[in-house]
Amino acid sequence: MLNDDDFALFREATQGTKKIEQNTFVPKTLPRQKVSDFREQQEQKDTEFFFSDEYEPLLKEENEKVKYLREGVDPYILKQLRRGDFQPELFLDLHGLTKEKAKRELAALILACERQKVYCASIMTGFGTRALKDQIPRWLVQHPKILALHQAPRQWGGDAAILILVEQQETLEQLFKR
């Protein structure tokens, strides 16, 4: 608590001063963006691959399992996928997702495969209304990194799942020498 002597000392020290007019502009600063928010936005941008709903590829013939092989890829790879020679390292379960959410998740899976150097992944579609089960292969064949896809063998989900092979930086010869 200040006493009268302290007030007198203050008045003496400030005698002859005048009030300063505030005439400078201080811009408002925008709040800084959190690193996690930035990372989330960047990942969102990275996973945006626009799959067309209109594209109709020839994926299977009557009573056959879904399969696709990119042009120029050894057909033996498709047989290996069918037999289960490739073991999926990443799994994506799309049960209960909308088409838009499923598109984003597919693009994110392919990006994750690239970043983590994963060649084979499994996408569990389930059966349900078959809306996603029928549409997902149509989307996958549009992506330039998909080498092949096949209905999964029984040990990896059977008719309710699809195995995909994702192209990596290494050449195909290196991939299949293991």
mmCIF file of C-alpha atoms in Angstrom:
data_model
loop_
_atom_site.group_PDB
_atom_site.id
_atom_site.type_symbol
_atom_site.label_atom_id
_atom_site.label_comp_id
_atom_site.label_asym_id
_atom_site.label_seq_id
_atom_site.Cartn_x
_atom_site.Cartn_y
_atom_site.Cartn_z
ATOM 1 C CA MET A 1 0.000 0.000 0.000
ATOM 2 C CA LEU A 2 1.311 3.441 -0.922
ATOM 3 C CA ASN A 3 1.440 6.220 1.645
ATOM 4 C CA ASP A 4 1.240 10.009 1.130
ATOM 5 C CA ASP A 5 5.020 10.377 0.890
ATOM 6 C CA ASP A 6 5.124 7.935 -2.026
ATOM 7 C CA PHE A 7 2.353 9.837 -3.865
ATOM 8 C CA ALA A 8 4.186 13.135 -3.300
ATOM 9 C CA LEU A 9 7.412 11.653 -4.633
ATOM 10 C CA PHE A 10 5.582 10.348 -7.736
ATOM 11 C CA ARG A 11 3.911 13.743 -8.412
ATOM 12 C CA GLU A 12 7.275 15.467 -8.096
ATOM 13 C CA ALA A 13 8.929 13.043 -10.514
ATOM 14 C CA THR A 14 6.162 13.359 -13.113
ATOM 15 C CA GLN A 15 5.726 17.144 -12.825
ATOM 16 C CA GLY A 16 5.768 18.885 -16.230
ATOM 17 C CA THR A 17 4.923 15.792 -18.270
ATOM 18 C CA LYS A 18 2.018 15.699 -20.688
ATOM 19 C CA LYS A 19 -0.176 12.877 -21.817
ATOM 20 C CA ILE A 20 0.984 11.192 -25.034
ATOM 21 C CA GLU A 21 -1.604 10.872 -27.787
ATOM 22 C CA GLN A 22 -1.942 7.333 -29.178
ATOM 23 C CA ASN A 23 -1.916 7.888 -32.943
ATOM 24 C CA THR A 24 -0.028 4.852 -34.211
ATOM 25 C CA PHE A 25 -1.751 1.893 -35.835
ATOM 26 C CA VAL A 26 -1.158 -1.520 -34.319
ATOM 27 C CA PRO A 27 -2.294 -4.230 -36.754
ATOM 28 C CA LYS A 28 -4.160 -7.172 -35.371
ATOM 29 C CA THR A 29 -2.113 -10.328 -35.619
ATOM 30 C CA LEU A 30 -3.793 -13.460 -36.771
ATOM 31 C CA PRO A 31 -3.517 -16.374 -34.401
ATOM 32 C CA ARG A 32 -0.755 -18.727 -35.386
ATOM 33 C CA GLN A 33 -1.814 -21.995 -36.882
ATOM 34 C CA LYS A 34 -0.949 -25.030 -34.830
ATOM 35 C CA VAL A 35 1.527 -27.409 -36.418
ATOM 36 C CA SER A 36 -0.948 -30.268 -36.026
ATOM 37 C CA ASP A 37 -3.634 -28.264 -37.901
ATOM 38 C CA PHE A 38 -1.172 -27.529 -40.705
ATOM 39 C CA ARG A 39 -0.128 -31.178 -40.885
ATOM 40 C CA GLU A 40 -3.774 -32.255 -41.003
ATOM 41 C CA GLN A 41 -4.508 -29.822 -43.845
ATOM 42 C CA GLN A 42 -1.435 -31.005 -45.752
ATOM 43 C CA GLU A 43 -2.457 -34.640 -45.354
ATOM 44 C CA GLN A 44 -5.954 -33.758 -46.536
ATOM 45 C CA LYS A 45 -4.471 -32.168 -49.671
ATOM 46 C CA ASP A 46 -2.175 -35.153 -50.218
ATOM 47 C CA THR A 47 -5.018 -37.641 -50.053
ATOM 48 C CA GLU A 48 -7.261 -35.827 -52.483
ATOM 49 C CA PHE A 49 -7.338 -38.022 -55.533
ATOM 50 C CA PHE A 50 -10.499 -37.564 -57.476
ATOM 51 C CA PHE A 51 -12.052 -40.892 -58.333
ATOM 52 C CA SER A 52 -14.751 -40.694 -60.991
ATOM 53 C CA ASP A 53 -18.071 -42.392 -60.358
ATOM 54 C CA GLU A 54 -18.815 -42.442 -64.078
ATOM 55 C CA TYR A 55 -15.875 -44.601 -65.230
ATOM 56 C CA GLU A 56 -16.868 -48.194 -66.095
ATOM 57 C CA PRO A 57 -13.852 -50.475 -66.588
ATOM 58 C CA LEU A 58 -14.123 -54.111 -67.629
ATOM 59 C CA LEU A 59 -13.159 -55.809 -64.369
ATOM 60 C CA LYS A 60 -14.702 -59.247 -64.551
ATOM 61 C CA GLU A 61 -16.671 -61.482 -66.758
ATOM 62 C CA GLU A 62 -19.819 -63.336 -65.742
ATOM 63 C CA ASN A 63 -19.428 -65.324 -62.470
ATOM 64 C CA GLU A 64 -15.762 -64.353 -62.032
ATOM 65 C CA LYS A 65 -14.055 -62.660 -59.145
ATOM 66 C CA VAL A 66 -13.058 -59.013 -59.411
ATOM 67 C CA LYS A 67 -9.594 -58.626 -60.909
ATOM 68 C CA TYR A 68 -7.514 -56.023 -62.682
ATOM 69 C CA LEU A 69 -3.996 -55.933 -64.064
ATOM 70 C CA ARG A 70 -2.422 -52.748 -65.347
ATOM 71 C CA GLU A 71 -1.244 -52.941 -68.937
ATOM 72 C CA GLY A 72 2.386 -54.008 -69.226
ATOM 73 C CA VAL A 73 2.475 -55.881 -65.887
ATOM 74 C CA ASP A 74 3.313 -59.605 -65.838
ATOM 75 C CA PRO A 75 0.032 -61.632 -65.721
ATOM 76 C CA TYR A 76 1.653 -64.069 -63.259
ATOM 77 C CA ILE A 77 1.346 -61.354 -60.610
ATOM 78 C CA LEU A 78 -2.441 -61.607 -60.796
ATOM 79 C CA LYS A 79 -2.219 -65.345 -60.199
ATOM 80 C CA GLN A 80 0.030 -64.716 -57.185
ATOM 81 C CA LEU A 81 -2.509 -62.262 -55.780
ATOM 82 C CA ARG A 82 -5.333 -64.774 -56.273
ATOM 83 C CA ARG A 83 -3.392 -67.550 -54.519
ATOM 84 C CA GLY A 84 -2.462 -65.345 -51.572
ATOM 85 C CA ASP A 85 1.295 -65.263 -52.263
ATOM 86 C CA PHE A 86 1.319 -61.598 -51.276
ATOM 87 C CA GLN A 87 0.666 -60.860 -47.634
ATOM 88 C CA PRO A 88 -1.100 -57.536 -47.061
ATOM 89 C CA GLU A 89 0.722 -55.225 -44.660
ATOM 90 C CA LEU A 90 -1.978 -52.551 -44.394
ATOM 91 C CA PHE A 91 -5.685 -53.150 -43.918
ATOM 92 C CA LEU A 92 -8.533 -50.726 -44.585
ATOM 93 C CA ASP A 93 -12.027 -51.471 -43.321
ATOM 94 C CA LEU A 94 -14.696 -49.486 -45.176
ATOM 95 C CA HIS A 95 -17.753 -50.908 -43.392
ATOM 96 C CA GLY A 96 -20.376 -48.229 -42.795
ATOM 97 C CA LEU A 97 -18.652 -45.413 -44.710
ATOM 98 C CA THR A 98 -20.304 -43.136 -47.240
ATOM 99 C CA LYS A 99 -18.984 -43.081 -50.809
ATOM 100 C CA GLU A 100 -17.231 -39.742 -50.291
ATOM 101 C CA LYS A 101 -15.553 -40.887 -47.081
ATOM 102 C CA ALA A 102 -14.581 -44.193 -48.733
ATOM 103 C CA LYS A 103 -12.939 -42.289 -51.626
ATOM 104 C CA ARG A 104 -10.836 -40.261 -49.192
ATOM 105 C CA GLU A 105 -9.878 -43.355 -47.226
ATOM 106 C CA LEU A 106 -8.830 -45.205 -50.412
ATOM 107 C CA ALA A 107 -6.648 -42.303 -51.518
ATOM 108 C CA ALA A 108 -5.153 -42.102 -48.018
ATOM 109 C CA LEU A 109 -4.420 -45.851 -48.055
ATOM 110 C CA ILE A 110 -2.589 -45.616 -51.382
ATOM 111 C CA LEU A 111 -0.590 -42.644 -50.100
ATOM 112 C CA ALA A 112 0.250 -44.536 -46.901
ATOM 113 C CA CYS A 113 1.409 -47.519 -48.979
ATOM 114 C CA GLU A 114 3.722 -45.237 -50.952
ATOM 115 C CA ARG A 115 5.144 -43.524 -47.874
ATOM 116 C CA GLN A 116 5.644 -46.752 -45.913
ATOM 117 C CA LYS A 117 6.887 -48.765 -48.910
ATOM 118 C CA VAL A 118 4.015 -51.252 -48.612
ATOM 119 C CA TYR A 119 3.364 -53.265 -51.778
ATOM 120 C CA CYS A 120 0.235 -55.157 -50.802
ATOM 121 C CA ALA A 121 -2.805 -53.912 -48.912
ATOM 122 C CA SER A 122 -6.227 -55.325 -48.144
ATOM 123 C CA ILE A 123 -9.452 -53.362 -48.459
ATOM 124 C CA MET A 124 -12.381 -54.863 -46.589
ATOM 125 C CA THR A 125 -15.609 -53.885 -48.287
ATOM 126 C CA GLY A 126 -18.051 -56.303 -46.732
ATOM 127 C CA PHE A 127 -21.253 -57.158 -48.564
ATOM 128 C CA GLY A 128 -24.043 -54.924 -47.279
ATOM 129 C CA THR A 129 -25.887 -53.175 -50.084
ATOM 130 C CA ARG A 130 -22.948 -53.851 -52.430
ATOM 131 C CA ALA A 131 -22.738 -50.116 -53.188
ATOM 132 C CA LEU A 132 -19.127 -49.866 -52.024
ATOM 133 C CA LYS A 133 -18.199 -53.444 -52.937
ATOM 134 C CA ASP A 134 -19.055 -52.820 -56.595
ATOM 135 C CA GLN A 135 -17.720 -49.244 -56.745
ATOM 136 C CA ILE A 136 -14.323 -49.615 -55.046
ATOM 137 C CA PRO A 137 -12.645 -51.631 -57.847
ATOM 138 C CA ARG A 138 -13.885 -49.032 -60.354
ATOM 139 C CA TRP A 139 -12.184 -46.310 -58.342
ATOM 140 C CA LEU A 140 -8.981 -48.263 -57.764
ATOM 141 C CA VAL A 141 -8.276 -48.940 -61.435
ATOM 142 C CA GLN A 142 -8.280 -45.170 -62.048
ATOM 143 C CA HIS A 143 -5.343 -44.563 -59.721
ATOM 144 C CA PRO A 144 -1.959 -44.551 -61.507
ATOM 145 C CA LYS A 145 -0.171 -46.323 -58.623
ATOM 146 C CA ILE A 146 -2.357 -49.460 -58.648
ATOM 147 C CA LEU A 147 -0.571 -52.311 -60.426
ATOM 148 C CA ALA A 148 -3.144 -55.013 -59.825
ATOM 149 C CA LEU A 149 -6.136 -55.950 -57.725
ATOM 150 C CA HIS A 150 -7.931 -59.207 -57.074
ATOM 151 C CA GLN A 151 -10.673 -60.531 -54.871
ATOM 152 C CA ALA A 152 -8.896 -61.623 -51.698
ATOM 153 C CA PRO A 153 -8.255 -65.287 -50.982
ATOM 154 C CA ARG A 154 -10.135 -66.787 -48.033
ATOM 155 C CA GLN A 155 -7.350 -66.124 -45.478
ATOM 156 C CA TRP A 156 -7.414 -62.361 -46.273
ATOM 157 C CA GLY A 157 -11.184 -61.821 -46.301
ATOM 158 C CA GLY A 158 -12.457 -63.789 -49.281
ATOM 159 C CA ASP A 159 -15.305 -62.218 -51.253
ATOM 160 C CA ALA A 160 -15.646 -59.394 -48.699
ATOM 161 C CA ALA A 161 -12.144 -58.008 -49.380
ATOM 162 C CA ILE A 162 -9.883 -56.910 -52.223
ATOM 163 C CA LEU A 163 -6.090 -57.170 -52.343
ATOM 164 C CA ILE A 164 -4.207 -54.430 -54.166
ATOM 165 C CA LEU A 165 -0.603 -54.068 -55.289
ATOM 166 C CA VAL A 166 0.728 -50.525 -55.134
ATOM 167 C CA GLU A 167 3.595 -49.404 -57.345
ATOM 168 C CA GLN A 168 6.704 -48.272 -55.451
ATOM 169 C CA GLN A 169 9.821 -46.372 -56.456
ATOM 170 C CA GLU A 170 11.707 -49.618 -57.000
ATOM 171 C CA THR A 171 11.297 -51.385 -60.307
ATOM 172 C CA LEU A 172 8.923 -54.310 -60.703
ATOM 173 C CA GLU A 173 11.837 -56.723 -61.067
ATOM 174 C CA GLN A 174 13.136 -55.812 -57.621
ATOM 175 C CA LEU A 175 9.660 -56.153 -56.138
ATOM 176 C CA PHE A 176 9.110 -59.729 -57.258
ATOM 177 C CA LYS A 177 12.605 -61.118 -56.613
ATOM 178 C CA ARG A 178 11.930 -61.460 -52.867
#
